[in-house]
CSV table of C-alpha atoms in Angstrom, one decimal:
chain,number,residue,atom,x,y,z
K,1,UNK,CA,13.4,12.6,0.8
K,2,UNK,CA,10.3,12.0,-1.7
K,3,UNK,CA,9.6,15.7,-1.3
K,4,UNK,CA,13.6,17.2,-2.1
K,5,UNK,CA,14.0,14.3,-4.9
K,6,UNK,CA,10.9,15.8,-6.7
K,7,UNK,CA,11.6,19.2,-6.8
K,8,UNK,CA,15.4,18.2,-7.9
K,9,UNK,CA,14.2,16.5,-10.6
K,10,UNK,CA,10.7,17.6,-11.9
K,11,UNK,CA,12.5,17.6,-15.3
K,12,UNK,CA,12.5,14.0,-15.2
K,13,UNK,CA,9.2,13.6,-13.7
K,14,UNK,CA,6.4,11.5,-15.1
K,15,UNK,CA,4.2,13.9,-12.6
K,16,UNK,CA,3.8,17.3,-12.7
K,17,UNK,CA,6.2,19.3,-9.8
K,18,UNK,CA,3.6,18.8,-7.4
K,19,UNK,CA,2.7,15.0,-7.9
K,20,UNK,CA,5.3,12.8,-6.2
K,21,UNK,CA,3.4,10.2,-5.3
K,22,UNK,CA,5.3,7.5,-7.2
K,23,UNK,CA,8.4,9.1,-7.5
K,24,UNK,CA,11.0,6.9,-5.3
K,25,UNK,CA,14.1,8.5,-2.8
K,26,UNK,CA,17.5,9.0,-4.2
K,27,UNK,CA,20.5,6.7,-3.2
K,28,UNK,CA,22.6,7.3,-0.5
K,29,UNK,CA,26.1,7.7,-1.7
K,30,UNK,CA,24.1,10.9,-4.5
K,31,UNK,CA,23.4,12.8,-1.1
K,32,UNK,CA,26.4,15.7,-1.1
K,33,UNK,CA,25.1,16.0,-5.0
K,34,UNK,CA,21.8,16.4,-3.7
K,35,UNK,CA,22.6,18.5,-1.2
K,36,UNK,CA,24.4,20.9,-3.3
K,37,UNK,CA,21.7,21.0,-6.0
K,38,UNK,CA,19.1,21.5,-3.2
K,39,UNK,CA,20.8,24.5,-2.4
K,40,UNK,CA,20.9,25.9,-5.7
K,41,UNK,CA,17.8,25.3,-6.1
K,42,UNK,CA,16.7,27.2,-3.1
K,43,UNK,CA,19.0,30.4,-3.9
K,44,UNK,CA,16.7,30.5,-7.3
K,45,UNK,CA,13.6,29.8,-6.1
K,46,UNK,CA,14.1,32.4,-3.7
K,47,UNK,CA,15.0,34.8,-6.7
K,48,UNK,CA,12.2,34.1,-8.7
K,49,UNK,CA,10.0,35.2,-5.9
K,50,UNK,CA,11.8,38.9,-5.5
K,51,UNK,CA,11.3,38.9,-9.3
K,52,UNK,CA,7.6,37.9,-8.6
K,53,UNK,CA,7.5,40.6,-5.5
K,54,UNK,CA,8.9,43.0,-8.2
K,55,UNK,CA,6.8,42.5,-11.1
K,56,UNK,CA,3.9,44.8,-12.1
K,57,UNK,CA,0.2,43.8,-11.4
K,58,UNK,CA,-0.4,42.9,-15.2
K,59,UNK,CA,2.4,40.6,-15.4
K,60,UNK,CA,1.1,38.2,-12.7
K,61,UNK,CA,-1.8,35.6,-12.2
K,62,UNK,CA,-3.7,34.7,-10.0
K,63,UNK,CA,-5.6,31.5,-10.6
K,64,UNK,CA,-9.1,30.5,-8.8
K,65,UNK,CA,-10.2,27.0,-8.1
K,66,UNK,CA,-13.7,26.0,-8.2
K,67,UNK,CA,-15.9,23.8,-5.8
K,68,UNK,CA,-18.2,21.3,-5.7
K,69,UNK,CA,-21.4,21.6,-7.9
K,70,UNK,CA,-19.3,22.6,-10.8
K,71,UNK,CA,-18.7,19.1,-11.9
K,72,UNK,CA,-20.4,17.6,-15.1
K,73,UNK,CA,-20.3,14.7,-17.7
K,74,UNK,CA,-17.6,14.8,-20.1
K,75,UNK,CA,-15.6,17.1,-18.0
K,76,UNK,CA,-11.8,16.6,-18.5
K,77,UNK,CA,-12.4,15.3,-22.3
K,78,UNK,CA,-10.2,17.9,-24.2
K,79,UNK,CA,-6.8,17.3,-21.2
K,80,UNK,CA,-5.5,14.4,-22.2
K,81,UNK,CA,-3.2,15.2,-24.5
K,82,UNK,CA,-1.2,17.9,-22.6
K,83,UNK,CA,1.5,16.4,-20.3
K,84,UNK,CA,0.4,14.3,-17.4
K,85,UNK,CA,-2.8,14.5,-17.4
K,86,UNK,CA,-3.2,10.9,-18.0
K,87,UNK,CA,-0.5,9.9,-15.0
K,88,UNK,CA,-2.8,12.7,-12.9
K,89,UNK,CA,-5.7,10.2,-13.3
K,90,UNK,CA,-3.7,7.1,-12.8
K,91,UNK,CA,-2.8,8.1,-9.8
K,92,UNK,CA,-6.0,8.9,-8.8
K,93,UNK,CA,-7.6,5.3,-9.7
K,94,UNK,CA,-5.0,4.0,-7.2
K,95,UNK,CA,-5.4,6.2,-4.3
K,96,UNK,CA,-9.4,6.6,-4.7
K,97,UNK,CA,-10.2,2.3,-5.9
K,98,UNK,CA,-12.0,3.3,-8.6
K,99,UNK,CA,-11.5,4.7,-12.5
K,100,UNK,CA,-12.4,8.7,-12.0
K,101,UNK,CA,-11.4,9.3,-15.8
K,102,UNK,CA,-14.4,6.7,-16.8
K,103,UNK,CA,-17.0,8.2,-14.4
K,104,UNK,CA,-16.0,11.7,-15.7
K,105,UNK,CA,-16.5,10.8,-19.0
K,106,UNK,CA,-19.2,8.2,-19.3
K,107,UNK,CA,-21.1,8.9,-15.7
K,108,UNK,CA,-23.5,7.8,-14.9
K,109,UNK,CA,-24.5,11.6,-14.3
K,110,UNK,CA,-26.3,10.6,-10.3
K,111,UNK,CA,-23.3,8.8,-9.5
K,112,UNK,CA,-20.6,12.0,-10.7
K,113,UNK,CA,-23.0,14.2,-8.8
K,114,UNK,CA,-22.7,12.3,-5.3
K,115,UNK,CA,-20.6,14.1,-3.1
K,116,UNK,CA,-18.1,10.8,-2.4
K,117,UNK,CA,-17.4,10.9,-6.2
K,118,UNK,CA,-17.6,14.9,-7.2
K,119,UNK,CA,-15.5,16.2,-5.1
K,120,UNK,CA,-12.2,14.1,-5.9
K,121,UNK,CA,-14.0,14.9,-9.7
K,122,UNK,CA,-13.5,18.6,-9.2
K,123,UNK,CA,-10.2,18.4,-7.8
K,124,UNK,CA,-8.0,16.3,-10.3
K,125,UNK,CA,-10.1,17.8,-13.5
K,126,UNK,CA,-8.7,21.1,-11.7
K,127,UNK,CA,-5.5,20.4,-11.3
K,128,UNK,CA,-5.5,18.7,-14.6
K,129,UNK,CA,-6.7,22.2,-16.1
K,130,UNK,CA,-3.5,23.7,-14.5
K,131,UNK,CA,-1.1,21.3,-17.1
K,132,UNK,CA,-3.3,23.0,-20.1
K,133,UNK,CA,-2.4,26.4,-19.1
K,134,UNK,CA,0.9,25.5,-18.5
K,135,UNK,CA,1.2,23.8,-21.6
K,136,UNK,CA,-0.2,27.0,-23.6
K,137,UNK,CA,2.1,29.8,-22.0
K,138,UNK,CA,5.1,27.5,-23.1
K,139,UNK,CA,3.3,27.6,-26.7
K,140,UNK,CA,2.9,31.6,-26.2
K,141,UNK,CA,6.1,32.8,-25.0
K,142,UNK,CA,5.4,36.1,-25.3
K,143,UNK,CA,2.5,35.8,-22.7
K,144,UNK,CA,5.2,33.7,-20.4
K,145,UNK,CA,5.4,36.8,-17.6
K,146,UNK,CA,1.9,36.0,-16.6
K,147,UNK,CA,2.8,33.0,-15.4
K,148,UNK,CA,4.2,34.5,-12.6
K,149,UNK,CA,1.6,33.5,-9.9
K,150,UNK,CA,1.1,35.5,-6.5
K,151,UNK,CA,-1.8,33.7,-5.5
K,152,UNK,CA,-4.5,31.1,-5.6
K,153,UNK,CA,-7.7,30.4,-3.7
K,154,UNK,CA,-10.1,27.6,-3.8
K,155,UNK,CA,-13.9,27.7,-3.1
K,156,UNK,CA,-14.5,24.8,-0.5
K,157,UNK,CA,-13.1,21.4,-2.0
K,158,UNK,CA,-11.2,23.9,-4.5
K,159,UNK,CA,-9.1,25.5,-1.4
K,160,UNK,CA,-7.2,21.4,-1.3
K,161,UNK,CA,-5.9,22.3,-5.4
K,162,UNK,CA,-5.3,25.3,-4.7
K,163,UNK,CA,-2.7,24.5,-2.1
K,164,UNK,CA,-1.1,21.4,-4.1
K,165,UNK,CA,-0.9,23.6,-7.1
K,166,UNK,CA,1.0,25.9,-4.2
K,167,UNK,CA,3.1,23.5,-3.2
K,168,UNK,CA,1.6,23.3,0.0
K,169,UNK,CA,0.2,19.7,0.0
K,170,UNK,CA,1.9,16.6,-2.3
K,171,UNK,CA,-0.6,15.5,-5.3
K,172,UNK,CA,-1.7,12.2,-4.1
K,173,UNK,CA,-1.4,13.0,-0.2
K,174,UNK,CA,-4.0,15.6,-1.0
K,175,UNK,CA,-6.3,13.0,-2.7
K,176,UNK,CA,-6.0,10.9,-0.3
K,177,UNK,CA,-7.5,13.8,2.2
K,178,UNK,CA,-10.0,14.8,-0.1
K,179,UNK,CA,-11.4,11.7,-0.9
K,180,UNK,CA,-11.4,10.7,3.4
K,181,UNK,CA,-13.5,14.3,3.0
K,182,UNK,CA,-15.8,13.2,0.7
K,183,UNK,CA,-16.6,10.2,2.2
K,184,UNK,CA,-17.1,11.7,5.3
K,185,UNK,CA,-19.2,14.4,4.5
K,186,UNK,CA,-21.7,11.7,2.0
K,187,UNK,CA,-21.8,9.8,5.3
K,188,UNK,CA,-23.0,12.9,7.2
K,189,UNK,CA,-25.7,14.0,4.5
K,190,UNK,CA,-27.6,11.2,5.2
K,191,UNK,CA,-28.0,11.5,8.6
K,192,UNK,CA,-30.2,14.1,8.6
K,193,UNK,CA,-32.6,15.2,5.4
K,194,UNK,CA,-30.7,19.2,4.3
K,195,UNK,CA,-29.9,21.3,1.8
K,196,UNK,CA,-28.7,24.5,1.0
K,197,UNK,CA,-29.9,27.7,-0.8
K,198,UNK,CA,-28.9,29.8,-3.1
K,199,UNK,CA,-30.4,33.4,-2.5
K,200,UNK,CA,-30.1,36.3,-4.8
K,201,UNK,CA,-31.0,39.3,-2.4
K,202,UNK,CA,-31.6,43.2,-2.4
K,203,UNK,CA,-30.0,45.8,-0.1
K,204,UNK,CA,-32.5,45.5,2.6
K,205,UNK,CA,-32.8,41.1,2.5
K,206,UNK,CA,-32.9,40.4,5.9
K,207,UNK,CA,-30.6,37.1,6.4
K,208,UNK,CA,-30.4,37.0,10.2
K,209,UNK,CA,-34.3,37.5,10.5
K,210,UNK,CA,-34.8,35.1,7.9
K,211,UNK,CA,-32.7,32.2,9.2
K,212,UNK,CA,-33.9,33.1,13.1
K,213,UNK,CA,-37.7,32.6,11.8
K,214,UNK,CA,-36.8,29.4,9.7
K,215,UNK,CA,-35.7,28.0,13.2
K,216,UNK,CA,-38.3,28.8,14.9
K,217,UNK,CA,-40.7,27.2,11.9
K,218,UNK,CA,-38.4,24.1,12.4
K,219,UNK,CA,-39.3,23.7,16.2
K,220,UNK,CA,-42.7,23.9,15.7
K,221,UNK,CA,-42.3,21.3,13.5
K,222,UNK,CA,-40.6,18.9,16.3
K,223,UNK,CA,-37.1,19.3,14.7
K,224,UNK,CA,-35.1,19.7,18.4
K,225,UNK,CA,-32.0,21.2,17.4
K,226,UNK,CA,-32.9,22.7,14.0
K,227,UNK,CA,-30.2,24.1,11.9
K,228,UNK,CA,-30.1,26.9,9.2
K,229,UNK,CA,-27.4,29.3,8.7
K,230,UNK,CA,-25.5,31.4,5.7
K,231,UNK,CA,-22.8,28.6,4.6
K,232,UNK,CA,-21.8,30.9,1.5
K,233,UNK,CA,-20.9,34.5,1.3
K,234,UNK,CA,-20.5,34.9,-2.9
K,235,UNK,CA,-21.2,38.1,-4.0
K,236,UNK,CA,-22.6,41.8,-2.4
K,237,UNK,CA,-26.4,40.7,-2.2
K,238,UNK,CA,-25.7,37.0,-2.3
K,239,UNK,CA,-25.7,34.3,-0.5
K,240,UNK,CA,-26.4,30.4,0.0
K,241,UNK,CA,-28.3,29.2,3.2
K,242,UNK,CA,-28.1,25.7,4.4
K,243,UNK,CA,-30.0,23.8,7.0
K,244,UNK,CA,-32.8,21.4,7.5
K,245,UNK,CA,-34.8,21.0,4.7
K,246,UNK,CA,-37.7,22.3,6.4
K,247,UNK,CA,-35.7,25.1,6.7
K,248,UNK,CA,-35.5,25.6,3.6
K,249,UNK,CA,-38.7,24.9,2.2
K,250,UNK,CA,-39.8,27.5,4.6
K,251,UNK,CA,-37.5,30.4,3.6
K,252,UNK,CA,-38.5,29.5,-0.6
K,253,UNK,CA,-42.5,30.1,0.6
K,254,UNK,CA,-41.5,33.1,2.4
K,255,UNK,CA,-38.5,34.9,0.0
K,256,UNK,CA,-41.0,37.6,-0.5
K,257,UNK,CA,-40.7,38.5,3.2
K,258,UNK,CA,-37.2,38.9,3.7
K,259,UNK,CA,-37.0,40.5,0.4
K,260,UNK,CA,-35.3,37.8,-1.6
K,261,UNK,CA,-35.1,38.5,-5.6
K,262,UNK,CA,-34.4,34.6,-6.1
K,263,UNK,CA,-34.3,31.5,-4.2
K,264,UNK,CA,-32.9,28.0,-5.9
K,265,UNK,CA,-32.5,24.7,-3.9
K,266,UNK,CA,-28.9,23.5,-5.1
K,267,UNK,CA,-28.6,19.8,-6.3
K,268,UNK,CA,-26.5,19.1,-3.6
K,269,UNK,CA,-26.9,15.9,-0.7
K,270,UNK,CA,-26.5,18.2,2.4
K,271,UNK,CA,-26.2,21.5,4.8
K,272,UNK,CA,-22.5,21.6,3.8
K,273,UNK,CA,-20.3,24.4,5.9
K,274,UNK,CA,-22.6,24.0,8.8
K,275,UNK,CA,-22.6,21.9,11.8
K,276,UNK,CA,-24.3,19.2,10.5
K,277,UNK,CA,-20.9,18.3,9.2
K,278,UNK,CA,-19.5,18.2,12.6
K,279,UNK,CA,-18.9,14.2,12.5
K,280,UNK,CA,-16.8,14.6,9.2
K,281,UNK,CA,-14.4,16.5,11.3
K,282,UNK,CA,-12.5,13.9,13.2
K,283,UNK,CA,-11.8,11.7,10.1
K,284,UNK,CA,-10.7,14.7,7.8
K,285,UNK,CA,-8.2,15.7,11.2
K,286,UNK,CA,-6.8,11.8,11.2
K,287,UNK,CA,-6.0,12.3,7.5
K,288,UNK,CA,-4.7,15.5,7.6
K,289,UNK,CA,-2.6,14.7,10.3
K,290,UNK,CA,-1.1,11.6,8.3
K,291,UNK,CA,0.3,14.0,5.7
K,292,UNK,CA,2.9,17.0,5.1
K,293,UNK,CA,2.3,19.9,4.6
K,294,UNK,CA,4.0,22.9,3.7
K,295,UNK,CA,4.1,26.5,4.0
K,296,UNK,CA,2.7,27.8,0.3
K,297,UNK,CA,5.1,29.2,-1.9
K,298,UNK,CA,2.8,31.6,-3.1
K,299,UNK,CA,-0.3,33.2,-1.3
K,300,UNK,CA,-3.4,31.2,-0.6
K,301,UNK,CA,-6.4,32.4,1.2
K,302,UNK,CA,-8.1,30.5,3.6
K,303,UNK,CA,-12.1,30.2,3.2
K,304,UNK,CA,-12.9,30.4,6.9
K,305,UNK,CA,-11.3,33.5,7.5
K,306,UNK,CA,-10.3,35.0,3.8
K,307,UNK,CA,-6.6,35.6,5.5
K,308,UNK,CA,-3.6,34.5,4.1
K,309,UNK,CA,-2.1,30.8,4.9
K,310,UNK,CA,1.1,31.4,6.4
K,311,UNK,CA,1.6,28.4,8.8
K,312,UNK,CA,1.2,24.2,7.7
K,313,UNK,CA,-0.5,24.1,11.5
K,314,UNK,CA,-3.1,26.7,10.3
K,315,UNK,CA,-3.3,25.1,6.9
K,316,UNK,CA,-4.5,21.5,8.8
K,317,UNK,CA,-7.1,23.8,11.2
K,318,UNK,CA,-8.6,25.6,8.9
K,319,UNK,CA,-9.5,23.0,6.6
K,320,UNK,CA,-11.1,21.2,8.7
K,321,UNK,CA,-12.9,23.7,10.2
K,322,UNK,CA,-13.8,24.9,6.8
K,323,UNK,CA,-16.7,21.9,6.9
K,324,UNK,CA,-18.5,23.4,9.6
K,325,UNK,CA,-17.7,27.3,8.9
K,326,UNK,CA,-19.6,29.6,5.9
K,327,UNK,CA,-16.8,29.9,3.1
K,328,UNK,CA,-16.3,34.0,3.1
K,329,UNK,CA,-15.4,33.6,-1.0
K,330,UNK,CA,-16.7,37.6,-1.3
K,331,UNK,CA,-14.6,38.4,1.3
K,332,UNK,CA,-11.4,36.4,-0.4
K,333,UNK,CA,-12.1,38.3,-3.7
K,334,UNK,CA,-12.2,41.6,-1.8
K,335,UNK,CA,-8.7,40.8,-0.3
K,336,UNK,CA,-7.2,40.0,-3.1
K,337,UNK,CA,-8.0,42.3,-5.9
K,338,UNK,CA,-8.4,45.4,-3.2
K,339,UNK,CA,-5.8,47.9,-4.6
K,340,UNK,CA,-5.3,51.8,-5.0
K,341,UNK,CA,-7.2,53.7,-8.0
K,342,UNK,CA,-5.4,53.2,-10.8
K,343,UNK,CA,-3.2,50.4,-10.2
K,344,UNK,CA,-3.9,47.1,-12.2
K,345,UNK,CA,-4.9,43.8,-11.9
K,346,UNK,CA,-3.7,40.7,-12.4
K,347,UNK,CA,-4.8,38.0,-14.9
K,348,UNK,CA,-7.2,35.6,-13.4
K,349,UNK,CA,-7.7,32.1,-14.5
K,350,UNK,CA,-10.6,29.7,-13.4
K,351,UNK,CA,-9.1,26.4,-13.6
K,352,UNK,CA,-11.4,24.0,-13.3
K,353,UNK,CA,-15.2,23.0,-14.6
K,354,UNK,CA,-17.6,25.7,-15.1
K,355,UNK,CA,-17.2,29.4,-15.4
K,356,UNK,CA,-19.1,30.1,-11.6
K,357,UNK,CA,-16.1,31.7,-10.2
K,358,UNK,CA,-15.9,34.2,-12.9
K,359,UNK,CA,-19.6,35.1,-12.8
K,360,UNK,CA,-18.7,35.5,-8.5
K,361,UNK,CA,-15.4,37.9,-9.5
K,362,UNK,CA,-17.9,40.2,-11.9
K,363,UNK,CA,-19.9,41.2,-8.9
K,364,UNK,CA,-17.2,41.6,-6.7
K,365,UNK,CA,-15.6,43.5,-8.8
K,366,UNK,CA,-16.0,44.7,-12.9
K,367,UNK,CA,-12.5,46.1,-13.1
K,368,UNK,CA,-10.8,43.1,-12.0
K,369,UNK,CA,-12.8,40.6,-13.8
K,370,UNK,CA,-12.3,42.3,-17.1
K,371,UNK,CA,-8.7,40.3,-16.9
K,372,UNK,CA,-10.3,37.1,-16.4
K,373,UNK,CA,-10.6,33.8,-18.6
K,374,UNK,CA,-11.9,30.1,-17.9
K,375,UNK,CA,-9.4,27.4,-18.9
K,376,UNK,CA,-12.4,25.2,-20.4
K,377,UNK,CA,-11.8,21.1,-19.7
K,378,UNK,CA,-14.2,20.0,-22.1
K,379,UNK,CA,-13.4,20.8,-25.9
K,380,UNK,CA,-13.2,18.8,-28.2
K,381,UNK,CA,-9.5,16.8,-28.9
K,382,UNK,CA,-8.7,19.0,-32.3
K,383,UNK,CA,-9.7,22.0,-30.6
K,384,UNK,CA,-6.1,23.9,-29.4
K,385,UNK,CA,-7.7,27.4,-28.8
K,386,UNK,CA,-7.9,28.3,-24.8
């Protein structure tokens, strides 16, 4: 019933169409009302999505989510005063124990930056971003087609926005996963000293080699079961490689060898995609399992295999196999902007901290990205330019 009596009335809502969280059931004796405006409802829903079938490339969006690492102090500053942001963080303080707006704005920095706290960070100053764009298409009528959406993806924790902002997953259900994620995932970090790696490469870098010999270094170190894999594919010639720190330390002394341009240890607490995040697995599953979720309403692309959700049982595997499989983001971008010479491209917006994604969608492809724009989350109040 929460889920029906939300989309009914999203008018009325003091959340956006996909926060229900605190939205309560309808009364009985209203149900043949209900009923009868749920099926209105569905007729146009269903003909706003021929319309969004039928409409040309450059009068669709598609909007990208970002991950972890993007996070900073201050971020979220300039959404406030676009609708619901403000219920968006409420909600968040009561489903996560602790005031997220504060820590977003005041930090301290090394406590934002911990993966418990940055991830549920990334994922409401995200969604939060969404209510700004929506806010200035209303403003701009004459830019409203493009807010016909076909499709959304989300790099790692971004994939969980990307499917509320489908409709795939309820607002504070979602938190509530994410943040059993986060948790999980700080606990795992600190069971073993890793990393990751980011690796800008050239044609002939050598990953495989490179990871086999960095596991072999490892043993010979007396690490038994040493770990150190690609957890990132990114762009054509880059990619991020996580393991054991020794793993890592070896493959920065040796980038020359495998012909790495640039190497960069990322501030992050731990081999994250790999399967030293195996015991984070069974907790995300329990929460997952505690939740609905929905076939999207628009397309959304799994990280694990860059394919298209179509089923809530593949939605709930994938993500949380996703912790312990590389995120093929290159091979996301590929599927969705692949089209014939000539045709266009949709507008792309990064909603979310940082500008990462955009940088990503230039190598995978110039045409494409030449439609993109970053929906920034930190101006300043009196600032209403996007």
């Amino acid at each position: 019933w929460v889920v029906l009596w939300r989309e009914l009335l999203v008018e009325n809502c003091a959340l956006p169409p996909w926060c229900s969280s605190s939205f309560p059931p309808p009364p009985h004796e209203d149900l043949p009302k209900v009923l009868q405006l749920l099926e209105n409802a569905t007729v146009e829903v269903e003909e706003k999505t021929r319309k969004a079938q039928r409409a040309v490339p450059e009068e669709t969006s598609v909007l990208l989510f970002p991950g972890q690492g993007s996070q900073f102090v201050g971020m979220g500053r300039g959404l406030l005063r676009y609708p619901n942001v403000r219920q968006l963080f409420r909600v968040a303080e009561a489903v996560l124990g602790y005031d997220l707006w504060s820590l977003c704005q005041d930090g301290p920095s090394a406590r934002l930056h911990r993966t418990v706290h940055s991830q549920p960070a990334v994922f409401v100053c995200s969604l939060a971003a969404v209510e700004k764009l929506h806010h200035h298409f209303q403003k701009k009528k004459k830019f409203i087609q493009q807010l016909c959406c076909v499709a959304a993806a989300g790099f790692s924790i971004g994939e969980y926005a990307a499917l509320v902002f489908a409709g795939a997953m309820d607002y504070a259900e979602a938190l509530y996963a994410v943040k059993t994620r986060a948790e999980a995932m700080q606990e795992a970090s600190e069971i073993i000293p890793s990393g990751m790696l980011s690796v800008i490469g050239r044609r002939d870098s050598d990953y495989k080699t490179a990871c086999l010999e960095a596991l072999e270094y490892c043993k010979t170190e007396g690490i038994e079961d040493p770990v150190c894999e690609v957890s990132n594919y990114l762009f054509p010639d880059s990619r991020v490689i996580a393991g054991h720190i020794q793993a890592l330390e070896f493959l920065q002394k040796n980038s020359k060898k495998f012909s790495f341009a640039r190497v960069k240890i990322l501030p992050v607490s731990g081999a994250f995609h790999t399967r030293l995040m195996k015991s984070a697995m069974q907790p995300l599953s329990e929460a997952l399992e505690s939740i609905t979720i929905q076939e999207p309403l628009i397309s959304v692309y799994s990280n694990v295999d860059s394919k298209k959700y179509r089923q809530p049982e593949k939605i709930q595997h994938c993500l949380v196999e996703q912790l312990v499989s590389p995120v093929k983001w290159e091979q996301i971008m590929h599927t969705i902007y692949e089209r014939n010479k000539g045709k266009k491209f949709p507008y792309t917006y990064e909603v979310g901290p940082g500008k990462q994604l955009g940088a990503i969608l230039r190598s995978c492809n110039l045409k494409a990205s030449k439609y993109y724009s970053n929906i920034e989350v930190s101006e300043d109040e009196t600032n209403e330019e996007t």
